[in-house]
Tab-separated table of C-alpha atoms in Angstrom:
chain	number	residue	atom	x	y	z
A	840	MET	CA	-65.653	-113.698	129.443
A	841	VAL	CA	-66.539	-115.107	126.073
A	842	GLY	CA	-65.633	-113.038	123.039
A	843	PHE	CA	-67.746	-112.927	119.882
A	844	PRO	CA	-66.345	-112.535	116.398
A	845	GLY	CA	-66.891	-109.083	114.818
A	846	GLY	CA	-69.759	-110.214	112.528
A	847	ILE	CA	-71.773	-111.742	115.363
A	848	ARG	CA	-71.163	-108.700	117.607
A	849	CYS	CA	-72.524	-106.455	114.819
A	850	LEU	CA	-75.557	-108.703	114.348
A	851	ILE	CA	-76.358	-108.624	118.086
A	852	THR	CA	-76.061	-104.816	118.117
A	853	VAL	CA	-78.394	-104.413	115.130
A	854	ALA	CA	-80.917	-106.848	116.633
A	855	GLY	CA	-80.795	-104.942	119.937
A	856	LEU	CA	-81.470	-101.631	118.212
A	857	GLY	CA	-84.395	-103.226	116.382
A	858	LEU	CA	-85.887	-104.310	119.704
A	859	VAL	CA	-85.509	-100.800	121.140
A	860	GLY	CA	-87.363	-99.344	118.139
A	861	ALA	CA	-90.072	-101.994	118.279
A	862	ALA	CA	-90.562	-101.488	122.020
A	863	GLY	CA	-91.605	-97.883	121.456
A	864	CYS	CA	-88.544	-96.038	122.649
A	865	VAL	CA	-88.314	-94.343	119.273
A	866	LYS	CA	-91.274	-91.955	118.971
A	867	THR	CA	-92.774	-90.514	115.831
A	868	VAL	CA	-95.928	-88.473	115.478
A	869	PRO	CA	-98.615	-90.306	113.507
A	870	HIS	CA	-99.337	-88.863	110.065
A	871	ALA	CA	-102.949	-87.946	110.922
A	872	GLN	CA	-101.808	-85.896	113.941
A	873	ARG	CA	-99.187	-84.053	111.863
A	874	VAL	CA	-101.782	-83.213	109.191
A	875	GLU	CA	-104.227	-81.973	111.838
A	876	ALA	CA	-101.552	-79.827	113.507
A	877	GLU	CA	-100.521	-78.292	110.172
A	878	GLY	CA	-104.199	-77.593	109.383
A	879	ASP	CA	-104.613	-75.804	112.716
A	880	LYS	CA	-101.508	-73.737	111.966
A	881	CYS	CA	-102.984	-72.807	108.587
A	882	THR	CA	-106.256	-71.723	110.222
A	883	LEU	CA	-104.242	-69.543	112.616
A	884	LEU	CA	-102.294	-67.975	109.746
A	885	GLN	CA	-105.428	-67.311	107.685
A	886	ALA	CA	-107.008	-65.461	110.648
A	887	LEU	CA	-103.817	-63.475	111.132
A	888	MET	CA	-103.440	-62.572	107.448
A	889	ARG	CA	-106.828	-60.810	107.488
A	890	GLN	CA	-105.455	-58.266	109.967
A	891	PRO	CA	-104.421	-54.809	108.676
A	892	ALA	CA	-100.595	-55.025	108.711
A	893	PRO	CA	-100.221	-58.537	107.237
A	894	ALA	CA	-102.996	-57.906	104.694
A	895	GLN	CA	-101.326	-54.660	103.595
A	896	ALA	CA	-97.946	-56.383	103.145
A	897	VAL	CA	-99.595	-59.061	100.959
A	898	GLN	CA	-101.577	-56.478	98.938
A	899	GLN	CA	-98.427	-54.463	98.217
A	900	PHE	CA	-96.601	-57.582	97.051
A	901	VAL	CA	-99.439	-58.674	94.750
A	902	ALA	CA	-99.868	-55.110	93.404
A	903	GLU	CA	-96.279	-55.174	92.147
A	904	GLY	CA	-97.325	-57.971	89.800
A	905	LYS	CA	-94.425	-60.306	90.583
A	906	GLU	CA	-96.728	-63.207	91.466
A	907	ALA	CA	-100.481	-63.757	91.687
A	908	LYS	CA	-100.119	-64.901	95.292
A	909	ALA	CA	-97.623	-63.433	97.736
A	910	PRO	CA	-95.164	-65.970	99.129
A	911	VAL	CA	-95.377	-66.060	102.929
A	912	VAL	CA	-92.727	-67.507	105.226
A	913	VAL	CA	-93.612	-67.995	108.898
A	914	TYR	CA	-91.143	-68.154	111.788
A	915	VAL	CA	-91.547	-68.466	115.545
A	916	ARG	CA	-89.172	-66.248	117.488
A	917	HIS	CA	-87.519	-67.659	120.589
A	918	PRO	CA	-85.783	-64.570	122.012
A	919	GLU	CA	-84.533	-66.375	125.128
A	920	GLU	CA	-82.572	-68.697	122.823
A	921	ALA	CA	-81.936	-66.073	120.115
A	922	THR	CA	-83.381	-68.412	117.475
A	923	LEU	CA	-85.968	-68.459	114.723
A	924	GLU	CA	-87.867	-71.697	114.051
A	925	ARG	CA	-89.985	-72.443	110.998
A	926	PHE	CA	-93.656	-72.562	112.007
A	927	PHE	CA	-94.723	-75.101	109.390
A	928	THR	CA	-92.975	-78.434	109.126
A	929	GLY	CA	-92.602	-80.353	105.918
A	930	ASP	CA	-94.441	-79.273	102.806
A	931	ALA	CA	-97.057	-76.745	103.941
A	932	GLN	CA	-100.239	-76.602	101.879
A	933	CYS	CA	-101.559	-73.350	103.322
A	934	ALA	CA	-102.901	-70.653	100.996
A	935	ASP	CA	-105.850	-68.452	100.134
A	936	ASP	CA	-106.695	-66.130	97.232
A	937	SER	CA	-103.864	-63.700	97.977
A	938	PHE	CA	-101.031	-65.666	99.600
A	939	LYS	CA	-99.308	-69.050	99.754
A	940	VAL	CA	-96.997	-70.407	102.432
A	941	VAL	CA	-93.573	-71.329	101.101
A	942	GLN	CA	-90.823	-73.218	102.875
A	943	GLU	CA	-87.947	-72.459	100.539
A	944	ASN	CA	-85.998	-69.247	100.857
A	945	VAL	CA	-87.200	-66.753	98.291
A	946	VAL	CA	-85.612	-63.434	97.403
A	947	ASP	CA	-88.676	-61.408	98.421
A	948	ALA	CA	-91.562	-62.553	100.603
A	949	VAL	CA	-93.926	-61.504	103.342
A	950	VAL	CA	-92.318	-62.816	106.517
A	951	VAL	CA	-94.588	-63.387	109.494
A	952	TYR	CA	-92.902	-63.581	112.876
A	953	LEU	CA	-94.788	-65.219	115.729
A	954	GLN	CA	-93.824	-65.161	119.378
A	955	GLU	CA	-95.594	-67.312	121.930
A	956	VAL	CA	-97.646	-65.440	124.518
A	957	GLN	CA	-100.160	-66.736	127.016
A	958	GLY	CA	-102.975	-68.357	125.052
A	959	GLY	CA	-101.594	-67.653	121.595
A	960	TYR	CA	-99.046	-65.650	119.645
A	961	ALA	CA	-97.981	-62.051	119.175
A	962	TYR	CA	-97.193	-61.344	115.532
A	963	ASP	CA	-95.592	-58.925	113.155
A	964	ALA	CA	-95.455	-59.177	109.375
A	965	GLN	CA	-93.130	-57.429	106.947
A	966	ARG	CA	-91.544	-57.753	103.534
A	967	SER	CA	-88.150	-59.311	103.819
A	968	SER	CA	-85.584	-61.623	102.293
A	969	PRO	CA	-83.633	-64.524	103.820
A	970	GLU	CA	-80.600	-62.389	104.512
A	971	HIS	CA	-82.666	-59.802	106.410
A	972	LEU	CA	-84.444	-61.997	108.956
A	973	THR	CA	-84.560	-60.402	112.374
A	974	MET	CA	-85.068	-61.170	116.032
A	975	ASP	CA	-86.272	-57.600	116.508
A	976	GLY	CA	-89.724	-56.406	115.710
A	977	ARG	CA	-92.630	-54.673	117.332
A	978	PRO	CA	-95.747	-56.825	117.729
A	979	GLN	CA	-98.602	-55.633	115.504
A	980	GLY	CA	-101.236	-57.668	117.336
A	981	THR	CA	-102.086	-61.058	118.753
A	982	VAL	CA	-103.871	-64.193	117.703
A	983	ARG	CA	-105.482	-66.426	120.336
A	984	LYS	CA	-107.459	-69.626	120.369
A	985	ASP	CA	-111.139	-69.170	121.271
A	986	GLY	CA	-112.515	-72.699	121.488
A	987	THR	CA	-111.705	-74.209	118.111
A	988	VAL	CA	-111.287	-70.871	116.317
A	989	TRP	CA	-108.239	-68.601	116.098
A	990	VAL	CA	-109.172	-64.981	116.775
A	991	ALA	CA	-106.823	-62.174	115.823
A	992	GLY	CA	-106.833	-58.829	117.534
A	993	ALA	CA	-104.893	-55.636	117.704
A	994	ASP	CA	-104.089	-55.904	121.406
A	995	VAL	CA	-100.365	-55.225	121.189
A	996	ILE	CA	-98.261	-56.734	123.924
């Protein structure tokens, strides 16, 4: 067996890793697909925020005069794993006249919890802070995909 000096061994390892990356073993989602996925998530959230409970939580926040638009944080509940996952990735640019999605933890925000159900999500929305996030919550309705449009309803699961 022939031994290589440390510098050459390191060079061979780096070159090998470069080949693995170039061969496609390292996967990343193209930018255009990420933007489209985030846009679809925003469309879903906008449909959901027009429903009575989320709209009321936003109206109460705005009425207090703290901010012109209520900060909204969105999580997906995974009860089987006892985890919460942020719905939006990266810097979300989702807003309308009364709310804006924020990624940073704020002291007071409207927190929307989503839980995957067949064909869409069950949701509940409430005022909360980062230290009061919860895995509990009663669904206030559902949002489902109808063709290319997200349709929210009050059919509680």
